[in-house]
PDB file of C-alpha atoms in Angstrom:
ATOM      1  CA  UNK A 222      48.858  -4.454  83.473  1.00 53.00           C
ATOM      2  CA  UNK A 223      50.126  -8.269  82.976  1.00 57.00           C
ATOM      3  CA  UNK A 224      47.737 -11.021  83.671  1.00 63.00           C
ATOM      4  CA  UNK A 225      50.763 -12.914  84.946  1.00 62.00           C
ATOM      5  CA  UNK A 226      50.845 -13.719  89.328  1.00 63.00           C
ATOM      6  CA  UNK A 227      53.803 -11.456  90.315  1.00 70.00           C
ATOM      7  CA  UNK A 228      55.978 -14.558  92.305  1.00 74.00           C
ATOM      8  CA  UNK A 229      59.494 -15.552  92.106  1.00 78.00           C
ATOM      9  CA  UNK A 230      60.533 -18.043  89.154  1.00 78.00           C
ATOM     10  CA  UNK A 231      61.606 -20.813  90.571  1.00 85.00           C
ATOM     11  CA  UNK A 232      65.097 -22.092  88.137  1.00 88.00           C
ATOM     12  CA  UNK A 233      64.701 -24.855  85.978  1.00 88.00           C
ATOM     13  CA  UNK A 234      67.452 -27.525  85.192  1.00 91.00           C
ATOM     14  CA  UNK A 235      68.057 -28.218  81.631  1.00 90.00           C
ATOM     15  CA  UNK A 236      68.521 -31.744  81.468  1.00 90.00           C
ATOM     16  CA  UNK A 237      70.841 -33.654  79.751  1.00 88.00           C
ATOM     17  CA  UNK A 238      68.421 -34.659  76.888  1.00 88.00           C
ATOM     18  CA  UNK A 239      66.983 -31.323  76.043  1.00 91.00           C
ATOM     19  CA  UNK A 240      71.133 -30.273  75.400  1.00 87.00           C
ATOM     20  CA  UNK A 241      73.366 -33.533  75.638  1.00 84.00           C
ATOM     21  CA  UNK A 242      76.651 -33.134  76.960  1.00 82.00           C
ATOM     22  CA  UNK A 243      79.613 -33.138  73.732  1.00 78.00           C
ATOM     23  CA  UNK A 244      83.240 -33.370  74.012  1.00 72.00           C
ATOM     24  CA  UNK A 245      83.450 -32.440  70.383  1.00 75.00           C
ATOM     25  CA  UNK A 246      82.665 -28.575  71.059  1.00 74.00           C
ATOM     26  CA  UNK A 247      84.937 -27.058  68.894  1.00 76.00           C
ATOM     27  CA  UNK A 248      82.963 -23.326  68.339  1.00 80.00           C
ATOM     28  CA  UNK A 249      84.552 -20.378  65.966  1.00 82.00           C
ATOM     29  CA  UNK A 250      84.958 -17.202  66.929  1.00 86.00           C
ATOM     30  CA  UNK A 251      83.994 -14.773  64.206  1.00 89.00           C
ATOM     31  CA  UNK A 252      85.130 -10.922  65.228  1.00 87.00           C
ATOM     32  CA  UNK A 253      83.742  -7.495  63.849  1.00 90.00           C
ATOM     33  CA  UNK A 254      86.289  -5.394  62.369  1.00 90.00           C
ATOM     34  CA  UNK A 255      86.432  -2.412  64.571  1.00 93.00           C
ATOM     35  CA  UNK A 256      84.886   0.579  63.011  1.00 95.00           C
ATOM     36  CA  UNK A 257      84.652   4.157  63.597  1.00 96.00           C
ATOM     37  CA  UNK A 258      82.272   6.461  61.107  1.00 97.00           C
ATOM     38  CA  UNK A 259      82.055  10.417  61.616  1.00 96.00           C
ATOM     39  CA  UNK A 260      78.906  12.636  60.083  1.00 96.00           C
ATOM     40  CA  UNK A 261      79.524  15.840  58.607  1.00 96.00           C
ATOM     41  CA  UNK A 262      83.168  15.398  57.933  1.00 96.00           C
ATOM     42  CA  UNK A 263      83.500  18.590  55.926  1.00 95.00           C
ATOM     43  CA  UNK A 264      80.723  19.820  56.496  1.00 95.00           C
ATOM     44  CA  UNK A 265      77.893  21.099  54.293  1.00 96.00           C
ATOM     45  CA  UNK A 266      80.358  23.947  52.155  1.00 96.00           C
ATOM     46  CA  UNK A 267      83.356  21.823  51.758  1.00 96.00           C
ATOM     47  CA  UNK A 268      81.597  18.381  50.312  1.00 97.00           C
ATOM     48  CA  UNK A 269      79.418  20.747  47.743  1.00 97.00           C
ATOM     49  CA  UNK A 270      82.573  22.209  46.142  1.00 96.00           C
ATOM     50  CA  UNK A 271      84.315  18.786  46.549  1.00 97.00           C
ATOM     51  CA  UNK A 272      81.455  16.981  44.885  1.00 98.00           C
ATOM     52  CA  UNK A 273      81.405  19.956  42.174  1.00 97.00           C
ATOM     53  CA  UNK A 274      84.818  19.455  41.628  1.00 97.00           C
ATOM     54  CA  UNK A 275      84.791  15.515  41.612  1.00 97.00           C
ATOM     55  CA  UNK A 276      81.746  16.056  38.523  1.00 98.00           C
ATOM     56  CA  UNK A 277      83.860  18.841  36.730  1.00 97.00           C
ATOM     57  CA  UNK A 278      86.931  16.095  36.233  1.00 97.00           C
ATOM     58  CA  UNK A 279      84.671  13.544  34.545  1.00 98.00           C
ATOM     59  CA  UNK A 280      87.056  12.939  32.116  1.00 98.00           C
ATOM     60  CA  UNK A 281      89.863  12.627  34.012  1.00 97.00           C
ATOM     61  CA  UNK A 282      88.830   9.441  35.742  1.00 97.00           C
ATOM     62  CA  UNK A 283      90.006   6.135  34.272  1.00 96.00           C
ATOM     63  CA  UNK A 284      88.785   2.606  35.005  1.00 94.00           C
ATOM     64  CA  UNK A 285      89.706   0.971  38.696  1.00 93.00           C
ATOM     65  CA  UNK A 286      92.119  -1.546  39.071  1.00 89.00           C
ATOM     66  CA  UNK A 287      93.535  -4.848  41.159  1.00 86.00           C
ATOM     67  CA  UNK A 288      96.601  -6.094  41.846  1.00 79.00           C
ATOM     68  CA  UNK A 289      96.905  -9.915  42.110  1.00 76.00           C
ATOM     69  CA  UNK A 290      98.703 -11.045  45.028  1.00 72.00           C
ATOM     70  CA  UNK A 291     100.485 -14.066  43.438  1.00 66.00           C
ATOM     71  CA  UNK A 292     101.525 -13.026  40.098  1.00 71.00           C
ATOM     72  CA  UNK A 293     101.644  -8.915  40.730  1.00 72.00           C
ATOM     73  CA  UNK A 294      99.970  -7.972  37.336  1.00 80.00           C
ATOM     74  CA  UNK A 295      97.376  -5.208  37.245  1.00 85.00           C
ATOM     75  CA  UNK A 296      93.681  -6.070  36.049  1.00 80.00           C
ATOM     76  CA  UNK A 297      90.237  -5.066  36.560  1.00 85.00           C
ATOM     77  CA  UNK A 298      89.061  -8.574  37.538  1.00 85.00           C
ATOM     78  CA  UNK A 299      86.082  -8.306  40.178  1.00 89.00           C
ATOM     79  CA  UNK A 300      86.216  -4.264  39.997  1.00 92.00           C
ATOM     80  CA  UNK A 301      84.181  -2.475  38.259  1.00 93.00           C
ATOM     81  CA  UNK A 302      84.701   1.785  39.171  1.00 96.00           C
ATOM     82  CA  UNK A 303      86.485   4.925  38.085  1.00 97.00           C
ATOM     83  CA  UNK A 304      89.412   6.389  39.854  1.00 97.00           C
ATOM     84  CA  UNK A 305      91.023   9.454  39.888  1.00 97.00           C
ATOM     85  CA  UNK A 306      94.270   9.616  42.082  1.00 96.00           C
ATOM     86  CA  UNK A 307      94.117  12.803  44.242  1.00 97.00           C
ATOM     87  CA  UNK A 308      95.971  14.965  47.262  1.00 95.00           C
ATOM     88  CA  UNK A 309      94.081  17.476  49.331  1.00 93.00           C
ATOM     89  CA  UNK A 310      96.022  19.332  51.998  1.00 92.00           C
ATOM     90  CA  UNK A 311      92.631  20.551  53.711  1.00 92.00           C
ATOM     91  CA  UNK A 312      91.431  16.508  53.840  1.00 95.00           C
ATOM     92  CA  UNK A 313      94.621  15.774  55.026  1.00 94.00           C
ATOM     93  CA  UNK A 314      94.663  17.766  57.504  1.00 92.00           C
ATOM     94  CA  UNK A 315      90.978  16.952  58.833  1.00 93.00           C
ATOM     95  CA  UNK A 316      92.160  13.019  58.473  1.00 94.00           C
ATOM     96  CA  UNK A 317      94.776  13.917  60.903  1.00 93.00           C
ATOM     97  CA  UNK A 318      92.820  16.424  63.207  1.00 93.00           C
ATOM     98  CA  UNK A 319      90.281  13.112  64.232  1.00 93.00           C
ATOM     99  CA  UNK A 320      92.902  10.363  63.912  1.00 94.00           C
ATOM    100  CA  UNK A 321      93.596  10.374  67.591  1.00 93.00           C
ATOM    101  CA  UNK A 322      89.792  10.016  68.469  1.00 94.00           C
ATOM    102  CA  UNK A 323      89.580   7.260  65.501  1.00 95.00           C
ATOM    103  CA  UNK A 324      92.689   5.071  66.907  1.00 92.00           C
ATOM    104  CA  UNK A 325      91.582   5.769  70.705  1.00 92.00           C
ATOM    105  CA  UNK A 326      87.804   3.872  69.238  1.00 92.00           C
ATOM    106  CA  UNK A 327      88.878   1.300  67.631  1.00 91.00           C
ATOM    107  CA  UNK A 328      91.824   0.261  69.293  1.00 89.00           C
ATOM    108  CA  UNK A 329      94.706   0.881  67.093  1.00 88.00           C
ATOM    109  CA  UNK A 330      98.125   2.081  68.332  1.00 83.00           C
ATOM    110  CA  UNK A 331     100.729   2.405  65.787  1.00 87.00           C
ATOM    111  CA  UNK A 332     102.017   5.477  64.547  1.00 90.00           C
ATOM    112  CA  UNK A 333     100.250   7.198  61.180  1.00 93.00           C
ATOM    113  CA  UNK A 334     102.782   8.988  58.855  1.00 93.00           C
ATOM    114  CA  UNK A 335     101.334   8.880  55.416  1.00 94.00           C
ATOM    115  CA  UNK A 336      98.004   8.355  52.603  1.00 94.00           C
ATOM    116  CA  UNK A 337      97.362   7.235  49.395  1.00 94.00           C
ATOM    117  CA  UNK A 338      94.297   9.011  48.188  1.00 97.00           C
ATOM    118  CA  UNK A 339      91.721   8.603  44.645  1.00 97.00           C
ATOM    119  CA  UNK A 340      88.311   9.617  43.843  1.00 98.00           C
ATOM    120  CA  UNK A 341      86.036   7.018  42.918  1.00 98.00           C
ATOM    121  CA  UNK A 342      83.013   6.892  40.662  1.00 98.00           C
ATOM    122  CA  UNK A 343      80.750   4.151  40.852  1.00 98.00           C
ATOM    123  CA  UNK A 344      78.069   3.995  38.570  1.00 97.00           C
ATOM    124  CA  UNK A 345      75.220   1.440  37.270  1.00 98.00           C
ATOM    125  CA  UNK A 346      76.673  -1.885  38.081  1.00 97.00           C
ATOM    126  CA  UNK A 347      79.951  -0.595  39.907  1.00 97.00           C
ATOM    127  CA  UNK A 348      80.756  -2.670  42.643  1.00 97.00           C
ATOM    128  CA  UNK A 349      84.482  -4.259  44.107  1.00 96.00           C
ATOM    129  CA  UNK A 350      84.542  -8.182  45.129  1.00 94.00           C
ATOM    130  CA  UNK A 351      85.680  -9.258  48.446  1.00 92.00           C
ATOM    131  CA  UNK A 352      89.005  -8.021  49.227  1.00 91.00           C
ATOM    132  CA  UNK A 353      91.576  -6.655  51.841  1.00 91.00           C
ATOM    133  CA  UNK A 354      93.611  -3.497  51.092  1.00 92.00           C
ATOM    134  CA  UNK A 355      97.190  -5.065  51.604  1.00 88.00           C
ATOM    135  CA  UNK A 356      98.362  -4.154  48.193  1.00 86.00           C
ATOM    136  CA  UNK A 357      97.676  -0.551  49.268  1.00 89.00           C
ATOM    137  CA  UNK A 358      99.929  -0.221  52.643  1.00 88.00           C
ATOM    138  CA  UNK A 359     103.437  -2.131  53.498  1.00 83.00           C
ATOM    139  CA  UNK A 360     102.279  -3.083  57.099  1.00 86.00           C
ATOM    140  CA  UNK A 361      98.390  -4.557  56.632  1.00 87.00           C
ATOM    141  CA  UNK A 362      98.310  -5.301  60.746  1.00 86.00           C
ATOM    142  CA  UNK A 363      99.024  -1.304  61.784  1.00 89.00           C
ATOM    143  CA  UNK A 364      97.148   0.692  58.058  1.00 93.00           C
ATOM    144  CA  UNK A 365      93.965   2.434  58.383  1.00 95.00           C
ATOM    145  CA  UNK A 366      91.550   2.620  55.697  1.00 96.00           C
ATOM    146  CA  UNK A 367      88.699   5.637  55.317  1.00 98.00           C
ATOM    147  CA  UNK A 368      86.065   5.904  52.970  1.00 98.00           C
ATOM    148  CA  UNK A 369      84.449   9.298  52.666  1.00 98.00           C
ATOM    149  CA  UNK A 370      81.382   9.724  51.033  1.00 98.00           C
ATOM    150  CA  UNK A 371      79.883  11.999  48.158  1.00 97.00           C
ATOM    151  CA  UNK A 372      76.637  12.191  46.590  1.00 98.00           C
ATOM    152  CA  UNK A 373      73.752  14.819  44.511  1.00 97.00           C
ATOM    153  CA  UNK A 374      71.160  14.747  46.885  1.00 95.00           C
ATOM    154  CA  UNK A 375      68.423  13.057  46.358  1.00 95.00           C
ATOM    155  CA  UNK A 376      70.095  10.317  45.714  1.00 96.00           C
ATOM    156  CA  UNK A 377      71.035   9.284  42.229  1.00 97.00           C
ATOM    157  CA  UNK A 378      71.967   6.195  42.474  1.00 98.00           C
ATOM    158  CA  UNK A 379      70.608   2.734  44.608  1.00 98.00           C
ATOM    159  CA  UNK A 380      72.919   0.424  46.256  1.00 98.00           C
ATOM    160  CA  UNK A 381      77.073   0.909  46.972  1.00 98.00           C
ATOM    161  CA  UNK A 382      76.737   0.118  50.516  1.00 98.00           C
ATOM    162  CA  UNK A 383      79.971  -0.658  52.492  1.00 98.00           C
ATOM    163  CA  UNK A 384      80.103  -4.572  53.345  1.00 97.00           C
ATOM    164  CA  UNK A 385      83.169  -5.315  55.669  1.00 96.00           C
ATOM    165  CA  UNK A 386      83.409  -9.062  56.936  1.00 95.00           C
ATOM    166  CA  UNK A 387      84.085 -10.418  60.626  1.00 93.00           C
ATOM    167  CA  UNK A 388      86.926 -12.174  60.598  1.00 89.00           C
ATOM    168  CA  UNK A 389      86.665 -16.103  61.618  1.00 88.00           C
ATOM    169  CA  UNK A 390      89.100 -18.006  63.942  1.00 84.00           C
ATOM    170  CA  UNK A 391      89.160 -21.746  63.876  1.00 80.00           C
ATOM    171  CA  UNK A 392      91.994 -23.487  65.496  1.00 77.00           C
ATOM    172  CA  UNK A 393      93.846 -20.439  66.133  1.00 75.00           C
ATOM    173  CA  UNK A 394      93.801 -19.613  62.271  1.00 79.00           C
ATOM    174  CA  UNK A 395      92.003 -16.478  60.885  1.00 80.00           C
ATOM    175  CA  UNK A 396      89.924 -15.927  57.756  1.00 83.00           C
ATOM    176  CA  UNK A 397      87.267 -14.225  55.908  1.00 86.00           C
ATOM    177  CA  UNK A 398      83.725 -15.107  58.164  1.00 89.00           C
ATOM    178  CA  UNK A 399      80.089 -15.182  56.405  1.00 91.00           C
ATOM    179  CA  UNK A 400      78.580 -12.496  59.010  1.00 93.00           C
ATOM    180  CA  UNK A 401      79.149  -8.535  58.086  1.00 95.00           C
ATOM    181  CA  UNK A 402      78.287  -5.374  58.699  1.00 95.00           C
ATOM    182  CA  UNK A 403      77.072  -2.702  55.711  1.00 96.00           C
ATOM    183  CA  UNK A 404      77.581   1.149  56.282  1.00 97.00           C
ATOM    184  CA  UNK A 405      75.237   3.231  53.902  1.00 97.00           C
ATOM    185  CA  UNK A 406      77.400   5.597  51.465  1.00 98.00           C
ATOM    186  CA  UNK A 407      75.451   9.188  53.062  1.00 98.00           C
ATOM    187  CA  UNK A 408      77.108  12.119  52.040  1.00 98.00           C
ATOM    188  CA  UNK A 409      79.713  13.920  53.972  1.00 97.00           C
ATOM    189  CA  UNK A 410      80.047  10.693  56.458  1.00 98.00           C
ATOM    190  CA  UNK A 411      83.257   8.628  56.622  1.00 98.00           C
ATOM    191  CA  UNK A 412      84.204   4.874  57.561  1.00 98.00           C
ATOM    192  CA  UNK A 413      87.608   4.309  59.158  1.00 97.00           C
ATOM    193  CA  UNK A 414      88.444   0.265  59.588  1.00 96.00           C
ATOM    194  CA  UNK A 415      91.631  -1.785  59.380  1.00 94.00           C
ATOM    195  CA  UNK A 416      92.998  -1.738  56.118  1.00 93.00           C
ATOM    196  CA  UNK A 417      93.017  -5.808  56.982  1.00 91.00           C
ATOM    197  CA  UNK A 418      89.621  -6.413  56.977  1.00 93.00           C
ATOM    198  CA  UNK A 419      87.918  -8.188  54.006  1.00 92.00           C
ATOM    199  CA  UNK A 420      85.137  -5.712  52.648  1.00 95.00           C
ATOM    200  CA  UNK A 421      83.418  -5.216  49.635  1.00 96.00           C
ATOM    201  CA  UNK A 422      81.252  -2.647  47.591  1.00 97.00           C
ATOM    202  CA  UNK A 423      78.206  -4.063  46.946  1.00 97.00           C
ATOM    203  CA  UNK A 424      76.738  -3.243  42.994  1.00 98.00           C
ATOM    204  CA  UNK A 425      75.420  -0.152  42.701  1.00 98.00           C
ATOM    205  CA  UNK A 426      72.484   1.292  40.053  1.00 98.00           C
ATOM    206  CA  UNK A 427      72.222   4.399  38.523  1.00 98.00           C
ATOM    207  CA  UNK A 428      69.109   4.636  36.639  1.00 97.00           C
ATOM    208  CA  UNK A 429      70.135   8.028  34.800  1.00 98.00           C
ATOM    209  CA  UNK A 430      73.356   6.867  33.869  1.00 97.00           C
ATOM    210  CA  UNK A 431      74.434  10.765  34.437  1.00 98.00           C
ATOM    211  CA  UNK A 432      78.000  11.068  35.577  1.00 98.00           C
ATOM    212  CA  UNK A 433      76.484  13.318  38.468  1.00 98.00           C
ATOM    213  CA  UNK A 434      74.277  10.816  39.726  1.00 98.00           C
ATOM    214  CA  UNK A 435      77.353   8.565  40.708  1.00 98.00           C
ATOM    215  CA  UNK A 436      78.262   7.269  44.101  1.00 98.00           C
ATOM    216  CA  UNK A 437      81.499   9.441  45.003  1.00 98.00           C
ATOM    217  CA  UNK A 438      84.209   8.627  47.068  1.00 98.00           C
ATOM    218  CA  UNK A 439      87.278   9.513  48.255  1.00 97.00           C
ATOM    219  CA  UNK A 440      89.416   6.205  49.709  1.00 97.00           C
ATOM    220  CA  UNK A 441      92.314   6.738  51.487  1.00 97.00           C
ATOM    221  CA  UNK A 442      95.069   3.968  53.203  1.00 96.00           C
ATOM    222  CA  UNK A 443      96.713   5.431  56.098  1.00 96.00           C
ATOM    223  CA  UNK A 444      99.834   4.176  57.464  1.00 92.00           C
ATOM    224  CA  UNK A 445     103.274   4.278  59.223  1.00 88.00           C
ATOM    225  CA  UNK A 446     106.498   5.526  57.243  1.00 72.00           C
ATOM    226  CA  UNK A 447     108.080   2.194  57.718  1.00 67.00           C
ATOM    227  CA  UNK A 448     106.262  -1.352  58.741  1.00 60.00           C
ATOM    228  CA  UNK A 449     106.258  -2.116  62.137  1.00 58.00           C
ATOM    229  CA  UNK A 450     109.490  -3.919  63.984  1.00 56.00           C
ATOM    230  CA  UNK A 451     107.774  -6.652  64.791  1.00 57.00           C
ATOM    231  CA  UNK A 452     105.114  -8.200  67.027  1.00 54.00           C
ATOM    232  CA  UNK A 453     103.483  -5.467  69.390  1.00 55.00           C
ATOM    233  CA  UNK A 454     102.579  -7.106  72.680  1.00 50.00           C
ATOM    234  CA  UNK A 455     100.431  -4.116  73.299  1.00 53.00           C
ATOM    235  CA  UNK A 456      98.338  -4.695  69.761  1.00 58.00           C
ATOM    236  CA  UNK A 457      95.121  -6.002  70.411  1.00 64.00           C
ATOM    237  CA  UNK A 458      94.145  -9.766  69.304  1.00 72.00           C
ATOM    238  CA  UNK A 459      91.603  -8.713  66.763  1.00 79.00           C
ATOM    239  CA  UNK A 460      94.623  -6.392  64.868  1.00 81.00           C
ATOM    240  CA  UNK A 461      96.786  -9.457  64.546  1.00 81.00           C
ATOM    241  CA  UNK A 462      93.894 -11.550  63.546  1.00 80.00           C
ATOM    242  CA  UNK A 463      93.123  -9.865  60.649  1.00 85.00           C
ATOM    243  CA  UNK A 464      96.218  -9.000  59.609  1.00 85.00           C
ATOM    244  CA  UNK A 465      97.000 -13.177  59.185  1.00 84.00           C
ATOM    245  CA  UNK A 466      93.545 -13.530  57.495  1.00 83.00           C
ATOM    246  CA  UNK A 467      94.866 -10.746  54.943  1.00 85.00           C
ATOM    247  CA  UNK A 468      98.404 -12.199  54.349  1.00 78.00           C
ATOM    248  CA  UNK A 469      96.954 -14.142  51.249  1.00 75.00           C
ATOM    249  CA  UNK A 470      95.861 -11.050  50.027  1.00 78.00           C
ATOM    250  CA  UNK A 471      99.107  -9.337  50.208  1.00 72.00           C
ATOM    251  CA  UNK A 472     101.243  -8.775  46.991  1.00 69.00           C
ATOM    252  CA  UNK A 473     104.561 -11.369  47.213  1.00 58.00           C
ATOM    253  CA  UNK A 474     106.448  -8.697  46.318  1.00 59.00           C
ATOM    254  CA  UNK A 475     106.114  -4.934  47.337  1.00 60.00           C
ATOM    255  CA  UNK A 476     104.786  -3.225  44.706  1.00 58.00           C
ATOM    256  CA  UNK A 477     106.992   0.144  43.698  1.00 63.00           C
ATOM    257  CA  UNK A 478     104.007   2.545  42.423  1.00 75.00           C
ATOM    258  CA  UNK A 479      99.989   2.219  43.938  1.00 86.00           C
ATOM    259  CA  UNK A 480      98.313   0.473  40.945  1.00 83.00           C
ATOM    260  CA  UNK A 481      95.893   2.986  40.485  1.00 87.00           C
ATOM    261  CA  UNK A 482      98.105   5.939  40.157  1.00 89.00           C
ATOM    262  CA  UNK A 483      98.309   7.216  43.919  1.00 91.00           C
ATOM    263  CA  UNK A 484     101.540   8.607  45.758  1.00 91.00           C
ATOM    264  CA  UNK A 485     102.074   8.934  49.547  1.00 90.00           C
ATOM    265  CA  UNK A 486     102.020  12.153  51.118  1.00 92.00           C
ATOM    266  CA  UNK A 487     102.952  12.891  54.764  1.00 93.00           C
ATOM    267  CA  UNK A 488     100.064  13.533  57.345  1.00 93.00           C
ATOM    268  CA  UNK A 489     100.149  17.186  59.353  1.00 90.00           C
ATOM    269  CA  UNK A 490     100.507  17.391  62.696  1.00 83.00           C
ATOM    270  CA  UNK A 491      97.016  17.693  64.415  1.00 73.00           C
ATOM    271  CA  UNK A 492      95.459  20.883  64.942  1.00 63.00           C
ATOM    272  CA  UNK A 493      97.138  22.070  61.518  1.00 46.00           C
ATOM    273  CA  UNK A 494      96.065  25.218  60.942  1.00 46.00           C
ATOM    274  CA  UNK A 495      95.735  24.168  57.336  1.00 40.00           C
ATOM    275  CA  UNK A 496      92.066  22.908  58.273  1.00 41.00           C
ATOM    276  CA  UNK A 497      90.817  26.420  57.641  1.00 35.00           C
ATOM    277  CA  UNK A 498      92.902  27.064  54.608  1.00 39.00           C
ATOM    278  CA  UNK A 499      91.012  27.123  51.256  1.00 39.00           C
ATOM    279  CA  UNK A 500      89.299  23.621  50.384  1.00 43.00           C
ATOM    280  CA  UNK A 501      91.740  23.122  47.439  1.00 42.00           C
ATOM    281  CA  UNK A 502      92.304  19.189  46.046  1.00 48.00           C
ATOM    282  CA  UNK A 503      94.600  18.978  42.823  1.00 50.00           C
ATOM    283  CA  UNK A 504      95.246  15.624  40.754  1.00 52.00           C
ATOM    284  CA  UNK A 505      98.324  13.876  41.432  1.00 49.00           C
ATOM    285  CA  UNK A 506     101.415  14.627  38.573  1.00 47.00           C
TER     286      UNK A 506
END
């Protein structure tokens, strides 16, 4: 029990010289990207033969690539994984079974027609800088990303954690903050976020250097058929706040293929019965 007399505090006034009055108070407001993340995605079956078939197509990955927003040329500048372009009409169809629940979370409201899928391999010393996905979608303020994770258990690798930024608003103008949030890269879990926030993957190590001890993933951008007609009264500040931090991020001109070799492909209707078809993913032609 306390040693402390059990009386009312009287309140104490904070004068003016412990916290002067200012009429410079100018503070920023820096905003979590919203953020919804489901366990056991596929469940224990599914991710073992996905992860089984990610390791059987070693040599079908290729090395990760950028696109710079001002000049449009592909490089692997401040990237440093494998890809593997991909479709899966049983992940499809589990992206668009928890959809509703993700955009009822985190506040989204636009309609979701189509992804862009790869595989990715990050091994000792993969990582990807700072960046938004704008390149990936044509309407950055209404996309979804996902990241769904894959990995040998234990663990075969150290590191790859998720980073994704606040954004900061100063003066009414949005961009990148300092603050962030990491999600941990466990197996069978996936991230969905804005496809306008800034995020990054930090470096990863993999002391093996074994293509099955990688950090697997498969990223997907999720968006509308066409971009949206305009402001949305109804979208919610934070949307349209990182969609303007983003713009500088987005290619000047549309790109007409995904740099690293993906093609859209149309979302099923939830409650496809294709979620208990046969957990098949094929490369993309």
């Amino acid at each position: 029990m306390s040693g402390y007399t059990m009386e009312p505090a009287t309140p104490m006034e904070i004068s003016p010289r412990v916290l002067p009055p200012s009429d410079q108070w100018s503070p920023a407001l820096a905003v979590p990207a919203p953020v919804c993340r489901f366990e056991n995605f596929l469940g224990a079956e599914r991710a073992a033969a996905l992860l089984e078939y990610a390791i059987s197509r070693e040599d079908d990955f290729t090395a990760g690539t950028v696109l710079d927003p001002l000049t449009g040329q592909v490089s692997r500048k401040g990237r440093d994984s494998l890809v593997l372009p991909v479709t899966s009409r049983v992940f499809s169809a589990h992206l668009a079974d928890c959809l509703p629940l993700v955009q009822e979370v985190i506040g989204h409201r636009a309609p979701l027609a189509q992804s862009l899928t790869v595989l990715t391999a990050h091994g000792e010393g993969g990582h990807f800088g700072i960046h938004t996905d704008a390149s990936r979608v044509r309407d950055v303020s209404t996309a979804l990303s996902a990241v769904y994770y894959l990995h040998r258990r234990p663990r075969g690798f150290g590191g790859g954690q998720l980073r994704l930024y606040d954004t900061a608003v100063v003066d009414g103008r949005a961009r990148p903050g300092e603050s962030y949030r990491e999600i941990e890269p466990e197996h069978d879990t996936i991230a969905f976020f804005p496809s306008g926030a800034f995020h990054e993957v930090v470096p990863s190590t993999c002391p093996s250097g074994r293509f099955p001890d990688h950090r697997f993933t498969l990223t997907t951008w999720i968006s509308g058929a066409e971009p949206a007609p305009g402001p949305d009264a109804r979208r919610p500040y934070v949307w349209q706040w990182l969609a303007d931090a983003a713009e500088g991020s987005r290619p000047l001109h549309d790109a007409e293929e995904d740099h690293d070799g993906a093609r859209p492909v149309a979302l099923p209707p939830p409650g496809s019965d294709t979620r208990l078809g046969p957990a098949v993913i094929r490369r993309t032609p």
